[in-house]
Tab-separated table of C-alpha atoms and ligand atoms in Angstrom:
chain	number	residue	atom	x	y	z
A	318	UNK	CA	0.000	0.000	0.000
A	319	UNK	CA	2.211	3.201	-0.873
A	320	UNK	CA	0.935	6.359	0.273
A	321	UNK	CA	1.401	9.548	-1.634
A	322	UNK	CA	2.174	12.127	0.472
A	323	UNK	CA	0.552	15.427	-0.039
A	324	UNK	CA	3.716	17.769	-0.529
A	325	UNK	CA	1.738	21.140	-2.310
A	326	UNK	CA	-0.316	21.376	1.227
A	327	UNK	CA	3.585	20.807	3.172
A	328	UNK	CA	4.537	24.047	1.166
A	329	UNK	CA	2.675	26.107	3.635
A	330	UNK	CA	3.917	24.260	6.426
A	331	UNK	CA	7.032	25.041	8.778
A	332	UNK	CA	9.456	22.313	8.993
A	333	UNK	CA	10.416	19.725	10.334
A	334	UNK	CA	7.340	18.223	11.621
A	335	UNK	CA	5.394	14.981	11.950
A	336	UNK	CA	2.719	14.251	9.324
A	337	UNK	CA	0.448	11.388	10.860
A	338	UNK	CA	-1.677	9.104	8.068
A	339	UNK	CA	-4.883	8.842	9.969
A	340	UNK	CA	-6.065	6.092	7.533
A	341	UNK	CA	-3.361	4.321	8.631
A	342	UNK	CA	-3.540	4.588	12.115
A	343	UNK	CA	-7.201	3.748	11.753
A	344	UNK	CA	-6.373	0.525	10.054
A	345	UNK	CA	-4.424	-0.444	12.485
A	346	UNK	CA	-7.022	0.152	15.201
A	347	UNK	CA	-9.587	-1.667	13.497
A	348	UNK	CA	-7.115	-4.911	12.992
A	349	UNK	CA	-5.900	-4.806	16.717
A	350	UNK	CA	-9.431	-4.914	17.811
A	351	UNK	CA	-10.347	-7.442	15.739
A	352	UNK	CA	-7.596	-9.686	16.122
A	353	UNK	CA	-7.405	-9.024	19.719
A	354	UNK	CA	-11.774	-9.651	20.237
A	355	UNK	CA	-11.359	-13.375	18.608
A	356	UNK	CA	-9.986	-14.210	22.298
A	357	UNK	CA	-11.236	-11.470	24.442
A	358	UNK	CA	-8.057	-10.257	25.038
A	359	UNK	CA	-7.668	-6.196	26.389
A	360	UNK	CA	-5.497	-3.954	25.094
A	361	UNK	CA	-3.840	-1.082	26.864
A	362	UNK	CA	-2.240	1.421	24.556
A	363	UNK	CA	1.260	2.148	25.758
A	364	UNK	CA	1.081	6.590	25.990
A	365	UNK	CA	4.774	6.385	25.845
A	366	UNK	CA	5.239	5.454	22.575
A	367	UNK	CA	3.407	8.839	21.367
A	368	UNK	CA	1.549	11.244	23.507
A	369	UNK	CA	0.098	14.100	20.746
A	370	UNK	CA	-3.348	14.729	21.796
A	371	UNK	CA	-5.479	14.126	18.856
A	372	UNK	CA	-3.186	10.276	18.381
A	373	UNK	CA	-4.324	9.302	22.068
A	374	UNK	CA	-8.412	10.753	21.597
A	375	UNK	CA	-8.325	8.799	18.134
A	376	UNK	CA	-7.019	5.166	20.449
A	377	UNK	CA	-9.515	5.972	23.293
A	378	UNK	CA	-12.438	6.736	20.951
A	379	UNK	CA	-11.613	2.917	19.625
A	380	UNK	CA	-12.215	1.853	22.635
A	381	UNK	CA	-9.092	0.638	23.975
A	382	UNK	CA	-7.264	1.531	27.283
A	383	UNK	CA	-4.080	3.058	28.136
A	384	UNK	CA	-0.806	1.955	29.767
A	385	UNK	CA	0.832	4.878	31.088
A	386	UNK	CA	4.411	5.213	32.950
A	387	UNK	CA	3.962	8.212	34.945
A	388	UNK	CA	1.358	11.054	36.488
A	389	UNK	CA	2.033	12.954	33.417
A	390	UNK	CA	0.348	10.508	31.238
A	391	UNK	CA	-1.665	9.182	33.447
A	392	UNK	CA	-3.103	13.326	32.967
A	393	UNK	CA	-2.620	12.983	29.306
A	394	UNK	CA	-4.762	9.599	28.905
A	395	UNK	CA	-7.661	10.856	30.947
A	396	UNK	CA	-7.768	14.249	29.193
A	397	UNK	CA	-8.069	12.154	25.849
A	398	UNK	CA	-11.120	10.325	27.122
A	399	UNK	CA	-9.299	7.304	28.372
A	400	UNK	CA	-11.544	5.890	31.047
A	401	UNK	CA	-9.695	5.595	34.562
A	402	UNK	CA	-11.205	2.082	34.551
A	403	UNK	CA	-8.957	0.941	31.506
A	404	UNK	CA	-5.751	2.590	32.872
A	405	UNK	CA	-2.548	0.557	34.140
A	406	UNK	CA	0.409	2.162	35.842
A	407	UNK	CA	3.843	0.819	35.424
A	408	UNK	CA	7.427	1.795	36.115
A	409	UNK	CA	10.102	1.340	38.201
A	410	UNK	CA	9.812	4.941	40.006
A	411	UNK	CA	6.807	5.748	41.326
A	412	UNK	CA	6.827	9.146	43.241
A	413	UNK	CA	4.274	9.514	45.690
A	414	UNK	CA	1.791	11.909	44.031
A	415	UNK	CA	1.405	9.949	40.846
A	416	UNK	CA	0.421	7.182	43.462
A	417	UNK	CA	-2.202	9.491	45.081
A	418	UNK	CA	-3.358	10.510	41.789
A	419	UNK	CA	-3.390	7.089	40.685
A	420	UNK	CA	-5.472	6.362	43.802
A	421	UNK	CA	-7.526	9.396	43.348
A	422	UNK	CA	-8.697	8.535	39.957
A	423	UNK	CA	-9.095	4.973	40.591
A	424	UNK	CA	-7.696	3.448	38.525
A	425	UNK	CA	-7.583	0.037	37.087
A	426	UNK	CA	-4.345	-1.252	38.133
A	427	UNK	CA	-0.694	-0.521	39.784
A	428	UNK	CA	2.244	-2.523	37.889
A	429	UNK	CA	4.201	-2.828	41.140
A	430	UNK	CA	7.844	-3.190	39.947
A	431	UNK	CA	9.623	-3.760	43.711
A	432	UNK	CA	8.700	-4.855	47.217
A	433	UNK	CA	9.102	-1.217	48.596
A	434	UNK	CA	6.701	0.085	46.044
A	435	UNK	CA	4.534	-2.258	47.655
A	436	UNK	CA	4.674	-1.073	50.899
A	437	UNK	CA	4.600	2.746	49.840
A	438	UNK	CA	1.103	1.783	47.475
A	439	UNK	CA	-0.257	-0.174	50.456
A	440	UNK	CA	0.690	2.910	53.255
A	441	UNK	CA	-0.453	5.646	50.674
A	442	UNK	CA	-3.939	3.494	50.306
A	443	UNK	CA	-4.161	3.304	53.590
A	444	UNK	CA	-4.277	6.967	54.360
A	445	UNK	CA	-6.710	7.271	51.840
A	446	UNK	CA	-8.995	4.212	52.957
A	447	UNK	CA	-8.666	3.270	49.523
A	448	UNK	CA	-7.343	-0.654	48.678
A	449	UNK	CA	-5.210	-0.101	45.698
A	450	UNK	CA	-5.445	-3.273	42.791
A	451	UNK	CA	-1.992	-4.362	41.921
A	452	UNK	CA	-0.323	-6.493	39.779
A	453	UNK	CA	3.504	-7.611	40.608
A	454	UNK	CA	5.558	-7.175	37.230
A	455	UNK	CA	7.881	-10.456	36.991
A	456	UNK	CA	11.290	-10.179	35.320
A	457	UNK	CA	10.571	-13.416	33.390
A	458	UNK	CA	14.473	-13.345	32.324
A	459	UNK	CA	13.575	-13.838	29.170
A	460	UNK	CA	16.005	-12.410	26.565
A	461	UNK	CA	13.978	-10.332	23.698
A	462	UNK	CA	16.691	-10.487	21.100
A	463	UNK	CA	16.648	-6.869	20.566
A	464	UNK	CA	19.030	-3.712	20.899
A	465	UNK	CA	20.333	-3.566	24.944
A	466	UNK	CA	19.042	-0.425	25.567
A	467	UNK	CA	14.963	-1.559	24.646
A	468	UNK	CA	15.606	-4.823	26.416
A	469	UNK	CA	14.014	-5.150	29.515
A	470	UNK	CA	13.153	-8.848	30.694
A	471	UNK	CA	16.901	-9.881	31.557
A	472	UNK	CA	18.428	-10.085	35.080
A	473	UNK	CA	20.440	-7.001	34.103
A	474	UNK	CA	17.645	-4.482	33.724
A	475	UNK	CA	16.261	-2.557	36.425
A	476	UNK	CA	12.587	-3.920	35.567
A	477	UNK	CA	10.550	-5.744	37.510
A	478	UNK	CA	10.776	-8.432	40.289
A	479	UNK	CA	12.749	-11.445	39.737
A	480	UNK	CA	10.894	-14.492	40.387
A	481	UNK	CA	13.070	-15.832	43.077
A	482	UNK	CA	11.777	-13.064	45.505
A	483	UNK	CA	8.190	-13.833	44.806
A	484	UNK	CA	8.130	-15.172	48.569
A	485	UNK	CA	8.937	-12.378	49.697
A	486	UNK	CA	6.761	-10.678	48.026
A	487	UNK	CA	4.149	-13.140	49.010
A	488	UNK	CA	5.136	-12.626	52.860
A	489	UNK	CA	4.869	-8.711	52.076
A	490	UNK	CA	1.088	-9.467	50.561
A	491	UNK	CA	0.094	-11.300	53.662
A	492	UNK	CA	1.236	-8.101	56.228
A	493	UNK	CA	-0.421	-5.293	54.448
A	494	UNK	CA	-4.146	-4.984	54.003
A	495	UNK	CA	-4.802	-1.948	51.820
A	496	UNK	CA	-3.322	-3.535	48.506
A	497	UNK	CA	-5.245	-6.476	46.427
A	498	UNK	CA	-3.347	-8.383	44.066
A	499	UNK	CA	-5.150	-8.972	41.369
A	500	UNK	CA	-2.609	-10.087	38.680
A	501	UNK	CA	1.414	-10.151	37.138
A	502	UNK	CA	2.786	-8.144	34.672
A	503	UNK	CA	5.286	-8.880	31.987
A	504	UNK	CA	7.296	-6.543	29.712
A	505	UNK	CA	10.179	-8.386	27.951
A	506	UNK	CA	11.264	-5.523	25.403
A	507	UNK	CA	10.561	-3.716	22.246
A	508	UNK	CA	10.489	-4.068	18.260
A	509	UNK	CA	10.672	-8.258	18.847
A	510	UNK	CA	10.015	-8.954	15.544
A	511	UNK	CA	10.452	-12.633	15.946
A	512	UNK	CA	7.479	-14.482	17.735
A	513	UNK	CA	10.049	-16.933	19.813
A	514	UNK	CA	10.787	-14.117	22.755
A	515	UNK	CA	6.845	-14.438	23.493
A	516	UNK	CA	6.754	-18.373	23.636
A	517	UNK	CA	9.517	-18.436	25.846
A	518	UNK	CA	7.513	-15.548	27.689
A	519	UNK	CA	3.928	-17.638	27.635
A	520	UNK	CA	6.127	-20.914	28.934
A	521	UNK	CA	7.567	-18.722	31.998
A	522	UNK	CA	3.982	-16.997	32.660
A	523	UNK	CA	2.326	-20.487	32.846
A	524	UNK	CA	4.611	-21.505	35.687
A	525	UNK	CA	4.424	-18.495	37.842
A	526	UNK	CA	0.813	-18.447	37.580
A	527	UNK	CA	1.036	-22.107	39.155
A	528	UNK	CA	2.809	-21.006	41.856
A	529	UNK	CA	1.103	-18.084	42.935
A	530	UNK	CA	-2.029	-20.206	42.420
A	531	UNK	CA	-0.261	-23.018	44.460
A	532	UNK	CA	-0.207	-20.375	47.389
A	533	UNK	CA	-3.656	-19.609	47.046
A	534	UNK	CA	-3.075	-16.216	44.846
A	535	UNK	CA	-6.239	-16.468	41.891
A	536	UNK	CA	-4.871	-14.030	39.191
A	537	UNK	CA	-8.124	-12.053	37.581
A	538	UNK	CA	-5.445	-10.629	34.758
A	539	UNK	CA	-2.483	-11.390	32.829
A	540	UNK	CA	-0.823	-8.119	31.185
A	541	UNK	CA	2.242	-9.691	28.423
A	542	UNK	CA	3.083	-5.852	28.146
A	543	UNK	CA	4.088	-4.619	24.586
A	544	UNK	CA	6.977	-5.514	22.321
A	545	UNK	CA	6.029	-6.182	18.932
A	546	UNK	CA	7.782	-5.029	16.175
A	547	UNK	CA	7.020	-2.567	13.122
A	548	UNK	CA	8.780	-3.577	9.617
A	549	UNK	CA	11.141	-0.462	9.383
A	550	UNK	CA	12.642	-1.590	5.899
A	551	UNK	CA	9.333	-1.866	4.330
A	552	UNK	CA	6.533	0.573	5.701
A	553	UNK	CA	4.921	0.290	2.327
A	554	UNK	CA	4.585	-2.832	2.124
A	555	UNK	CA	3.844	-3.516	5.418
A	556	UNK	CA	2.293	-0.917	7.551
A	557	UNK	CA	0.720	-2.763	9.558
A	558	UNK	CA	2.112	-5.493	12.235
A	559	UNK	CA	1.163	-8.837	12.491
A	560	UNK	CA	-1.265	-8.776	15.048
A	561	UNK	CA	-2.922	-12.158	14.225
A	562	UNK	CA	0.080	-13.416	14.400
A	563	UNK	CA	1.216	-12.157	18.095
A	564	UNK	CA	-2.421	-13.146	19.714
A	565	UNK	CA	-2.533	-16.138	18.111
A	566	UNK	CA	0.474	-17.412	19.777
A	567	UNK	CA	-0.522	-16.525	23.122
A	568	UNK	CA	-3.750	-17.646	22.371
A	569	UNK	CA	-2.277	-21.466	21.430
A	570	UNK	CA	-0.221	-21.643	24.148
A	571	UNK	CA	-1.665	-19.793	27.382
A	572	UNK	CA	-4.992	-21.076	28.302
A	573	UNK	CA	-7.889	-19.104	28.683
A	574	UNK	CA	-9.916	-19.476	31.595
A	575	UNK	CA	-13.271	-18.392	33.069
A	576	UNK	CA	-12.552	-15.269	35.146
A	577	UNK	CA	-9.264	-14.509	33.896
A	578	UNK	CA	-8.366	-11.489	31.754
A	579	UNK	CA	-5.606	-11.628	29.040
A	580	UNK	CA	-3.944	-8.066	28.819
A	581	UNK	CA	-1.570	-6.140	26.339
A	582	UNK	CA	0.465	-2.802	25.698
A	583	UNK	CA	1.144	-2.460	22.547
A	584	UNK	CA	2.675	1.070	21.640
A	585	UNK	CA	5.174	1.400	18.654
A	586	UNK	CA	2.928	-1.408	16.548
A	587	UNK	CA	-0.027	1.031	17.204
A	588	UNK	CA	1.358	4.291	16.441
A	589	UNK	CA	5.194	3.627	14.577
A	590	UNK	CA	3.720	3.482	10.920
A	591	UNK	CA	1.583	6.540	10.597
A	592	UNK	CA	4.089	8.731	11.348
A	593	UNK	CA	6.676	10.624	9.547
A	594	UNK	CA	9.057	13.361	9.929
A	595	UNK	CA	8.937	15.378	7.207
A	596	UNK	CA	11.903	17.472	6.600
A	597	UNK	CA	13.917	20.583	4.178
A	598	UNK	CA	16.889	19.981	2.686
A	599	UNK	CA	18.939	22.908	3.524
A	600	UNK	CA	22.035	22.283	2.085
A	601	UNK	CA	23.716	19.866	-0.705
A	602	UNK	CA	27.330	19.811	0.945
A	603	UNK	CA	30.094	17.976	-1.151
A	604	UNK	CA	33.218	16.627	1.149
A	605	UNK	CA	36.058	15.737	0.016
A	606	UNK	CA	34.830	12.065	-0.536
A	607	UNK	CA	31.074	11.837	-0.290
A	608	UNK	CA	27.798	14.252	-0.112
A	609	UNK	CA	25.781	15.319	2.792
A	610	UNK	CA	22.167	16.336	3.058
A	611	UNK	CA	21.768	18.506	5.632
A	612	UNK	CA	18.263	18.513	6.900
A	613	UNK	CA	16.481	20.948	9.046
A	614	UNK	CA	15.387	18.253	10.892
A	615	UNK	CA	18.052	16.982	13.437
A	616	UNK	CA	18.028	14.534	16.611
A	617	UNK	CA	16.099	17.123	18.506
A	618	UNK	CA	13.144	15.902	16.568
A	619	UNK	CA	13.773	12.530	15.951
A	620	UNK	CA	16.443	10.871	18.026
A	621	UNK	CA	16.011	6.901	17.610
A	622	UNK	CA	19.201	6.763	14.792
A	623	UNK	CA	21.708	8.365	17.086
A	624	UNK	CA	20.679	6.459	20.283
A	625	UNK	CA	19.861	3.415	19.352
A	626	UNK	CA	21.452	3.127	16.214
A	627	UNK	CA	17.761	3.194	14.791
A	628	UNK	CA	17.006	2.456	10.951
A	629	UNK	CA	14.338	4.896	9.360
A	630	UNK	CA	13.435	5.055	5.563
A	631	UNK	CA	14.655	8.422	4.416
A	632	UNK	CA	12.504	9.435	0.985
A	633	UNK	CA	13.244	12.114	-1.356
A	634	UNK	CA	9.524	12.966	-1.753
A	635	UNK	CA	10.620	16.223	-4.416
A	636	UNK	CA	12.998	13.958	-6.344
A	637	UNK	CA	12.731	11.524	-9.120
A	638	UNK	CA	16.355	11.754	-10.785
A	639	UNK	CA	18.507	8.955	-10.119
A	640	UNK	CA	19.498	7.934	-6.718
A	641	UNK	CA	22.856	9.014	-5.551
A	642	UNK	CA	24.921	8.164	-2.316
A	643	UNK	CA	24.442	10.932	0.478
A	644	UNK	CA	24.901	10.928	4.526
A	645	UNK	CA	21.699	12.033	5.859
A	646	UNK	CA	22.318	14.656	8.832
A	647	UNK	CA	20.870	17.303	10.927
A	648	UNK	CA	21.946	20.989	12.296
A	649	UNK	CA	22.962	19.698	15.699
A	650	UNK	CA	26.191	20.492	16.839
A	651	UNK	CA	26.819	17.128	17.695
A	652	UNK	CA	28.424	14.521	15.204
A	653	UNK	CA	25.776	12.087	16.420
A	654	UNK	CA	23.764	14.331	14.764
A	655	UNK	CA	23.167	11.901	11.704
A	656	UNK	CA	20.452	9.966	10.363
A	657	UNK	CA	21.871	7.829	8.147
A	658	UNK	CA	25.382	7.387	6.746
A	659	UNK	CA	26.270	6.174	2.749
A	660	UNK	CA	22.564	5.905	1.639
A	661	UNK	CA	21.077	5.542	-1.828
A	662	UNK	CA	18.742	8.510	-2.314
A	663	UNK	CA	16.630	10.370	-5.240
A	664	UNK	CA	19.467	12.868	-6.500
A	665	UNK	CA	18.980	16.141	-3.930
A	666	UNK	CA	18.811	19.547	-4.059
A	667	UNK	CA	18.390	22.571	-1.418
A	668	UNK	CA	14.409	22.666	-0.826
A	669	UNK	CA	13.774	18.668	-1.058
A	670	UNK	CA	11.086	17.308	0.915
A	671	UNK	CA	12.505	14.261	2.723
A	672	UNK	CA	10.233	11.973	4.801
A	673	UNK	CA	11.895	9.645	7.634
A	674	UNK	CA	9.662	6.953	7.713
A	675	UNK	CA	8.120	4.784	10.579
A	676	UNK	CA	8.426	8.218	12.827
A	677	UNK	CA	5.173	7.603	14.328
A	678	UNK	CA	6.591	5.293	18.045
A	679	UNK	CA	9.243	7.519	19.888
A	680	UNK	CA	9.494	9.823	17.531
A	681	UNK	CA	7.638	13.164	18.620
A	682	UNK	CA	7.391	12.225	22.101
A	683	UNK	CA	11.191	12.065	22.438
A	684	UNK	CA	12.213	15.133	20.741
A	685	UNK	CA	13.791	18.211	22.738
A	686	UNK	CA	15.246	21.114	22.773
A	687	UNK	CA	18.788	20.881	22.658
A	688	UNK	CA	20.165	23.988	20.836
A	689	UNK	CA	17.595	25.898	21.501
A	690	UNK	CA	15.712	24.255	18.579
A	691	UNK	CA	11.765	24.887	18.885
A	692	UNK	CA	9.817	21.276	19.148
A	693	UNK	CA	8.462	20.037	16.077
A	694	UNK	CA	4.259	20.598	15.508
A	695	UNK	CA	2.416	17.941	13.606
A	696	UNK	CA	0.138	17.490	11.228
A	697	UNK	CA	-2.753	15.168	9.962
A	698	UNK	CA	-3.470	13.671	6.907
A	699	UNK	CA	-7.288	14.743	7.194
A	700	UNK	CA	-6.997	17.725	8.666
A	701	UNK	CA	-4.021	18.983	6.712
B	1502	LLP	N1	4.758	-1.790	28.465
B	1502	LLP	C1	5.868	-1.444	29.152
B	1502	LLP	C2	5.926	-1.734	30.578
B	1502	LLP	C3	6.947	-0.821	28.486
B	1502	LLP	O1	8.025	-0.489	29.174
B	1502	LLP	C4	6.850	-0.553	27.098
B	1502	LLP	C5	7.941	0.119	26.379
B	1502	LLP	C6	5.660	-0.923	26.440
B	1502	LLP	C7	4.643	-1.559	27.148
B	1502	LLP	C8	5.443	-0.664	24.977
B	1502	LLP	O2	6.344	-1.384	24.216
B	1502	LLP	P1	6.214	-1.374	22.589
B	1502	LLP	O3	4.944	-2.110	22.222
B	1502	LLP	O4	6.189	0.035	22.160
B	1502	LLP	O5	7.421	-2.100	22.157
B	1502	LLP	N2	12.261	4.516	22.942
B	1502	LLP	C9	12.525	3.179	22.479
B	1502	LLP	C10	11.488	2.197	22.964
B	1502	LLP	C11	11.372	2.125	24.473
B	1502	LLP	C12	10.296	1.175	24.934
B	1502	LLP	C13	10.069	1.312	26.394
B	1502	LLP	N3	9.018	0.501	26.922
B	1502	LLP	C14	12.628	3.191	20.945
B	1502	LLP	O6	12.526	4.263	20.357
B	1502	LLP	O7	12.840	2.148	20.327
């Protein structure tokens, strides 16, 4: 499915900024929900993976629910109409007023990541006379296969609790009386684009759940957290994830049962492909030994290539002469300032339009102000 980008209506348009394809976005909404109502199975948008206003009113109004990682988006989620009743909480730092406000606006669940959390969540409840509903995230030590820094189900990572303190955590449980377990949460990593990581996930979840149930814990929900993968090579030919392929794994292999709910966060597979940062070429610069493109866009706006190393499609959506071999870089005054180095690209000239590609998951949400630069605005394809 390529998608023509509407570059007469960017002319009027300050750049860089992030152009979202609400058809696509759409799509992907209605395949998630029906893929994901075959089994039942609830699905909490992760906010993190993009925050803009009008992207989280467009997931709420389809009906899903949000995982959020802090008060901030906890904020953000209920001002886009996410219901307080389909919000989860993770991360490893709770401060105490995003546990109040958690509290405050009830809602659906705390992903407790440590046995002092615990006790904080139970004594803030209990101030309240409130019983908050938690769910203890598991390190399942499971190795994603992805880049270290979006790996997060290892011993090494801060994440979680690892399964051989779950007595503890059971003996914790059994002293405090304003917190009701009601579940575990996993998160292994992100952009797993093989489905392996998640059977070896299912296989680990399937044995805790026995031994919590062994010491008479029922669990009302199972949250897998997010993970899956976008195709960054091809976004045209595949903009949207296999989603019947990720539930229908679980779905094999971890039984349903009456009573128990099956929960997900999916974030970049939601939001990654309908995004792109559209950028100006400023300059053509010849070294002595290849060409740059300098865009006005730099890691400000989109910083996934120079911290992680990310891969984005860079288009030359003004050129159709033949492709030459350019480094792709921004006006930062940092060398690690680059997008992409020795790349084939439509021949390119001062003024180009260039999109990066897949822009949609961490893209805005992550950009700053280093510099001085302003933060880039966005855009939609039906409102444009
Ligand atoms: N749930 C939890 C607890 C998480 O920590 C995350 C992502 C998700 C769900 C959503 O995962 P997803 O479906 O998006 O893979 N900035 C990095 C990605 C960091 C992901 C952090 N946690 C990047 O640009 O690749």
């Amino acid at each position: 499915m390529k998608k023509q980008f509407p570059i007469e209506k960017f002319k009027n348009l300050q750049t860089p900024f992030y152009y979202y394809d609400t058809d696509i976005l759409k799509e992907t909404l209605d395949t998630i929900a029906a893929e994901a109502n075959k089994y039942s199975y609830y699905i909490h948008y992760a906010v993190k993976a993009n925050a803009n206003p009008r992207i989280l009113s467009i997931i709420s109004q389809a009906g899903f629910g949000a995982d959020c990682v802090s008060g901030g988006e906890i904020l953000a989620a209920l001002e886009a109409g996410f219901p307080a009743g389909k919000i989860v909480f993770a991360g490893v730092g709770k401060a105490d007023w995003e546990i109040e406000l958690g509290l405050d606006k009830d809602i659906s669940c705390f992903n407790v990541e440590s046995i002092p959390e615990l006790e904080v969540i139970n004594q803030i409840a209990d101030a309240k006379g409130k019983v908050a509903r938690v769910a203890i995230r598991i390190n399942p030590e499971v190795d994603a296969h992805t880049h270290s820094h979006i790996t997060t189900g290892t011993k090494e990572d801060k994440f979680g609790i690892n399964f051989d303190q779950i007595d503890k955590v059971i003996n914790t449980l059994d002293s405090i009386s304003s917190v009701k377990l009601t579940g575990i949460h996993f998160h292994i990593g992100s952009q797993i684009t093989e489905m392996e990581p998640f059977a070896a996930l299912f296989i680990k979840a399937i044995e805790i759940e026995r031994y919590l149930t062994q010491r008479r814990f029922f669990l009302e929900n199972i949250n897998f957290g997010g993970g899956l993968g976008i195709d960054y090579k091809y976004p045209n030919t595949n903009p949207i994830p296999d989603f019947k392929a990720w539930f229908e794994i679980f779905h094999k292999h971890f039984p349903t049962r009456p009573g128990r709910k099956i929960h997900f966060e999916p974030g970049r597979s939601v939001v990654g492909q309908c995004g792109s940062l559209i950028s100006k070429v400023l300059y053509v610069k010849e070294g002595s030994f290849k060409k740059f493109a300098v865009l006005d866009a730099g890691f400000t706006d989109l910083i996934r290539p120079a911290f992680y190393g990310a891969y984005h499609q860079i288009e030359n959506l003004s050129s159709s002469e033949m492709p030459d071999m350019y480094d792709v870089v921004g006006p930062v005054c940092e060398s690690s300032d680059s997008f992409a180095r020795a790349v084939r690209i439509n021949k390119v000239h001062r003024g180009d339009y260039f999109a990066l590609r897949s822009a949609g998951a961490y893209g805005e949400i992550m950009a700053m102000q280093y510099n001085c630069r302003s933060l880039p605005r966005s855009y939609f394809s039906d409102l444009i």
